[in-house]
mmCIF file of C-alpha atoms in Angstrom:
data_model
loop_
_atom_site.group_PDB
_atom_site.id
_atom_site.type_symbol
_atom_site.label_atom_id
_atom_site.label_comp_id
_atom_site.label_asym_id
_atom_site.label_seq_id
_atom_site.Cartn_x
_atom_site.Cartn_y
_atom_site.Cartn_z
ATOM 1 C CA UNK A 181 8.505 -24.601 -3.782
ATOM 2 C CA UNK A 182 11.954 -24.932 -2.996
ATOM 3 C CA UNK A 183 13.856 -24.221 -5.450
ATOM 4 C CA UNK A 184 11.290 -21.470 -6.512
ATOM 5 C CA UNK A 185 12.125 -19.621 -3.172
ATOM 6 C CA UNK A 186 15.818 -21.071 -3.195
ATOM 7 C CA UNK A 187 16.329 -18.882 -6.380
ATOM 8 C CA UNK A 188 14.229 -16.040 -5.360
ATOM 9 C CA UNK A 189 16.439 -15.921 -2.497
ATOM 10 C CA UNK A 190 14.056 -16.574 0.546
ATOM 11 C CA UNK A 191 13.877 -19.580 3.244
ATOM 12 C CA UNK A 192 10.513 -21.463 3.590
ATOM 13 C CA UNK A 193 11.348 -20.019 6.974
ATOM 14 C CA UNK A 194 10.806 -16.338 5.969
ATOM 15 C CA UNK A 195 6.676 -17.120 5.054
ATOM 16 C CA UNK A 196 6.401 -19.061 8.327
ATOM 17 C CA UNK A 197 5.471 -15.629 10.494
ATOM 18 C CA UNK A 198 2.711 -13.093 9.952
ATOM 19 C CA UNK A 199 5.015 -10.520 10.803
ATOM 20 C CA UNK A 200 7.604 -11.111 8.066
ATOM 21 C CA UNK A 201 7.875 -9.024 5.320
ATOM 22 C CA UNK A 202 9.052 -9.833 2.168
ATOM 23 C CA UNK A 203 11.017 -6.966 0.012
ATOM 24 C CA UNK A 204 9.545 -5.946 -3.512
ATOM 25 C CA UNK A 205 12.100 -7.093 -5.071
ATOM 26 C CA UNK A 206 11.986 -10.638 -2.824
ATOM 27 C CA UNK A 207 8.298 -11.484 -4.525
ATOM 28 C CA UNK A 208 8.638 -10.581 -7.899
ATOM 29 C CA UNK A 209 11.561 -12.141 -8.436
ATOM 30 C CA UNK A 210 9.240 -15.354 -6.645
ATOM 31 C CA UNK A 211 6.862 -14.741 -9.233
ATOM 32 C CA UNK A 212 9.202 -14.269 -11.900
ATOM 33 C CA UNK A 213 11.325 -17.456 -10.768
ATOM 34 C CA UNK A 214 7.886 -19.325 -11.006
ATOM 35 C CA UNK A 215 6.900 -18.789 -14.506
ATOM 36 C CA UNK A 216 10.171 -19.783 -15.630
ATOM 37 C CA UNK A 217 10.454 -23.109 -13.174
ATOM 38 C CA UNK A 218 6.860 -24.098 -13.545
ATOM 39 C CA UNK A 219 6.833 -22.989 -17.445
ATOM 40 C CA UNK A 220 3.651 -21.439 -17.127
ATOM 41 C CA UNK A 221 4.041 -17.975 -18.322
ATOM 42 C CA UNK A 222 0.514 -16.673 -17.230
ATOM 43 C CA UNK A 223 1.412 -18.124 -13.621
ATOM 44 C CA UNK A 224 0.976 -14.706 -12.389
ATOM 45 C CA UNK A 225 -2.163 -14.299 -13.626
ATOM 46 C CA UNK A 226 -3.331 -17.790 -12.616
ATOM 47 C CA UNK A 227 -2.469 -17.174 -9.367
ATOM 48 C CA UNK A 228 -3.620 -13.799 -9.110
ATOM 49 C CA UNK A 229 -7.137 -15.126 -10.357
ATOM 50 C CA UNK A 230 -7.420 -17.647 -7.871
ATOM 51 C CA UNK A 231 -6.666 -14.728 -5.375
ATOM 52 C CA UNK A 232 -9.247 -14.307 -2.154
ATOM 53 C CA UNK A 233 -8.905 -10.622 -0.659
ATOM 54 C CA UNK A 234 -9.381 -11.776 2.258
ATOM 55 C CA UNK A 235 -5.706 -13.622 2.387
ATOM 56 C CA UNK A 236 -4.290 -9.875 1.337
ATOM 57 C CA UNK A 237 -4.267 -9.637 4.675
ATOM 58 C CA UNK A 238 -5.671 -6.416 6.922
ATOM 59 C CA UNK A 239 -6.087 -4.636 3.478
ATOM 60 C CA UNK A 240 -7.942 -7.946 2.671
ATOM 61 C CA UNK A 241 -10.242 -6.910 5.424
ATOM 62 C CA UNK A 242 -10.940 -3.184 4.536
ATOM 63 C CA UNK A 243 -11.873 -3.852 1.294
ATOM 64 C CA UNK A 244 -13.958 -6.559 2.415
ATOM 65 C CA UNK A 245 -15.669 -4.693 5.152
ATOM 66 C CA UNK A 246 -16.130 -2.308 3.640
ATOM 67 C CA UNK A 247 -19.782 -1.543 3.049
ATOM 68 C CA UNK A 248 -20.143 -0.492 -0.580
ATOM 69 C CA UNK A 249 -17.200 -0.562 -3.587
ATOM 70 C CA UNK A 250 -16.017 2.367 -3.487
ATOM 71 C CA UNK A 251 -15.481 2.769 0.121
ATOM 72 C CA UNK A 252 -12.790 -0.132 -0.364
ATOM 73 C CA UNK A 253 -11.661 1.093 -2.963
ATOM 74 C CA UNK A 254 -11.141 3.849 -0.260
ATOM 75 C CA UNK A 255 -9.399 2.231 1.613
ATOM 76 C CA UNK A 256 -7.450 0.236 -0.613
ATOM 77 C CA UNK A 257 -5.972 3.569 -1.764
ATOM 78 C CA UNK A 258 -5.526 5.227 2.132
ATOM 79 C CA UNK A 259 -3.866 2.478 2.639
ATOM 80 C CA UNK A 260 -2.186 0.190 -0.047
ATOM 81 C CA UNK A 261 1.703 1.927 0.965
ATOM 82 C CA UNK A 262 1.462 0.421 4.546
ATOM 83 C CA UNK A 263 1.194 -3.432 2.426
ATOM 84 C CA UNK A 264 3.084 -2.899 -0.474
ATOM 85 C CA UNK A 265 6.041 -0.219 -0.674
ATOM 86 C CA UNK A 266 7.776 1.420 -3.857
ATOM 87 C CA UNK A 267 3.916 0.947 -5.583
ATOM 88 C CA UNK A 268 1.983 3.806 -7.073
ATOM 89 C CA UNK A 269 -1.978 2.312 -6.263
ATOM 90 C CA UNK A 270 -4.322 4.633 -7.175
ATOM 91 C CA UNK A 271 -7.424 5.687 -8.910
ATOM 92 C CA UNK A 272 -8.123 7.870 -11.719
ATOM 93 C CA UNK A 273 -11.775 9.471 -13.476
ATOM 94 C CA UNK A 274 -11.944 9.942 -17.233
ATOM 95 C CA UNK A 275 -14.965 11.828 -17.676
ATOM 96 C CA UNK A 276 -17.981 9.071 -17.072
ATOM 97 C CA UNK A 277 -14.448 5.786 -16.035
ATOM 98 C CA UNK A 278 -12.961 5.488 -13.743
ATOM 99 C CA UNK A 279 -9.608 3.616 -13.504
ATOM 100 C CA UNK A 280 -7.287 1.917 -10.460
ATOM 101 C CA UNK A 281 -3.881 1.203 -11.579
ATOM 102 C CA UNK A 282 -1.208 0.343 -9.921
ATOM 103 C CA UNK A 283 1.959 0.245 -11.071
ATOM 104 C CA UNK A 284 6.139 -0.395 -9.165
ATOM 105 C CA UNK A 285 7.889 2.790 -9.165
ATOM 106 C CA UNK A 286 11.501 0.854 -7.829
ATOM 107 C CA UNK A 287 13.129 1.329 -11.540
ATOM 108 C CA UNK A 288 15.216 -1.902 -10.616
ATOM 109 C CA UNK A 289 12.862 -4.414 -10.462
ATOM 110 C CA UNK A 290 12.900 -5.674 -14.707
ATOM 111 C CA UNK A 291 10.820 -7.779 -14.197
ATOM 112 C CA UNK A 292 7.375 -7.227 -12.864
ATOM 113 C CA UNK A 293 4.902 -8.668 -15.145
ATOM 114 C CA UNK A 294 3.489 -11.567 -13.168
ATOM 115 C CA UNK A 295 3.933 -8.791 -10.201
ATOM 116 C CA UNK A 296 1.173 -6.745 -12.147
ATOM 117 C CA UNK A 297 -1.610 -10.060 -13.632
ATOM 118 C CA UNK A 298 -1.381 -11.633 -10.057
ATOM 119 C CA UNK A 299 -2.516 -7.818 -8.653
ATOM 120 C CA UNK A 300 -4.692 -7.131 -11.103
ATOM 121 C CA UNK A 301 -6.206 -10.364 -11.076
ATOM 122 C CA UNK A 302 -6.599 -9.848 -6.728
ATOM 123 C CA UNK A 303 -7.952 -6.277 -7.880
ATOM 124 C CA UNK A 304 -10.738 -7.766 -10.011
ATOM 125 C CA UNK A 305 -11.344 -9.743 -7.460
ATOM 126 C CA UNK A 306 -12.073 -7.361 -4.988
ATOM 127 C CA UNK A 307 -15.034 -5.522 -7.524
ATOM 128 C CA UNK A 308 -15.914 -9.001 -7.537
ATOM 129 C CA UNK A 309 -16.326 -9.556 -4.084
ATOM 130 C CA UNK A 310 -18.460 -6.315 -3.976
ATOM 131 C CA UNK A 311 -20.499 -6.545 -7.043
ATOM 132 C CA UNK A 312 -20.762 -10.042 -7.733
ATOM 133 C CA UNK A 313 -19.012 -13.056 -9.554
ATOM 134 C CA UNK A 314 -20.415 -11.559 -12.776
ATOM 135 C CA UNK A 315 -19.150 -8.250 -12.773
ATOM 136 C CA UNK A 316 -15.961 -7.967 -15.908
ATOM 137 C CA UNK A 317 -13.972 -4.523 -15.630
ATOM 138 C CA UNK A 318 -14.629 -2.237 -19.394
ATOM 139 C CA UNK A 319 -11.207 -2.474 -19.973
ATOM 140 C CA UNK A 320 -7.213 -3.520 -18.953
ATOM 141 C CA UNK A 321 -3.900 -2.912 -19.007
ATOM 142 C CA UNK A 322 -0.479 -3.313 -18.662
ATOM 143 C CA UNK A 323 2.492 -2.346 -18.721
ATOM 144 C CA UNK A 324 4.735 -5.018 -20.648
ATOM 145 C CA UNK A 325 4.634 -6.489 -23.663
ATOM 146 C CA UNK A 326 2.141 -9.168 -25.319
ATOM 147 C CA UNK A 327 3.062 -12.391 -24.418
ATOM 148 C CA UNK A 328 2.763 -15.716 -26.051
ATOM 149 C CA UNK A 329 -0.696 -16.291 -24.841
ATOM 150 C CA UNK A 330 -2.818 -12.907 -24.710
ATOM 151 C CA UNK A 331 -5.971 -14.890 -25.151
ATOM 152 C CA UNK A 332 -6.352 -16.400 -21.853
ATOM 153 C CA UNK A 333 -6.178 -12.737 -20.320
ATOM 154 C CA UNK A 334 -9.399 -11.927 -22.384
ATOM 155 C CA UNK A 335 -11.085 -14.692 -21.425
ATOM 156 C CA UNK A 336 -9.896 -14.713 -17.315
ATOM 157 C CA UNK A 337 -11.036 -10.830 -17.315
ATOM 158 C CA UNK A 338 -13.831 -10.838 -19.665
ATOM 159 C CA UNK A 339 -12.415 -7.766 -21.151
ATOM 160 C CA UNK A 340 -10.003 -6.341 -23.490
ATOM 161 C CA UNK A 341 -7.040 -6.376 -22.945
ATOM 162 C CA UNK A 342 -3.922 -4.329 -23.761
ATOM 163 C CA UNK A 343 -0.763 -4.667 -23.453
ATOM 164 C CA UNK A 344 2.859 -1.968 -23.720
ATOM 165 C CA UNK A 345 0.613 0.991 -22.144
ATOM 166 C CA UNK A 346 2.054 3.628 -18.923
ATOM 167 C CA UNK A 347 0.270 2.158 -15.909
ATOM 168 C CA UNK A 348 -1.359 -1.207 -14.918
ATOM 169 C CA UNK A 349 -4.714 -0.584 -14.623
ATOM 170 C CA UNK A 350 -8.621 -1.711 -15.070
ATOM 171 C CA UNK A 351 -11.163 0.738 -16.375
ATOM 172 C CA UNK A 352 -14.973 0.369 -15.119
#
């Protein structure tokens, strides 16, 4: 961990206090570096899949304490900017399909694959918290190109996964 944190310019004490914040550039670099140093190209995918919604702090509690999935998603849409800056998070309707869209807006952050896969996994876990462990999206989209092992993505999401799209999104 010290090597990964060091390469991301994060000190262990930065993580000790809950009021400390990481810059989005540090956060993204942290997970890209973790994937690199562990040799696990799907690090963000696996981390997000295992991440419990309440680990998001106030945002996670707002989502998991909501009476319905609709209320949880609306709370997340309202409060996400306070949780993470320089990103877009929103719900879009396309006929009878809703899309949860997530995207980093900061153009200086070039390597964002691990963040995208981690974030989409966390959001899927909020759906599962509300709808049960058997819930699966209709489709998942990612901005980044096809990774070396894309079959793990479809297996973890139990849905078709598309790469090279204009945003990261969950269809439901």
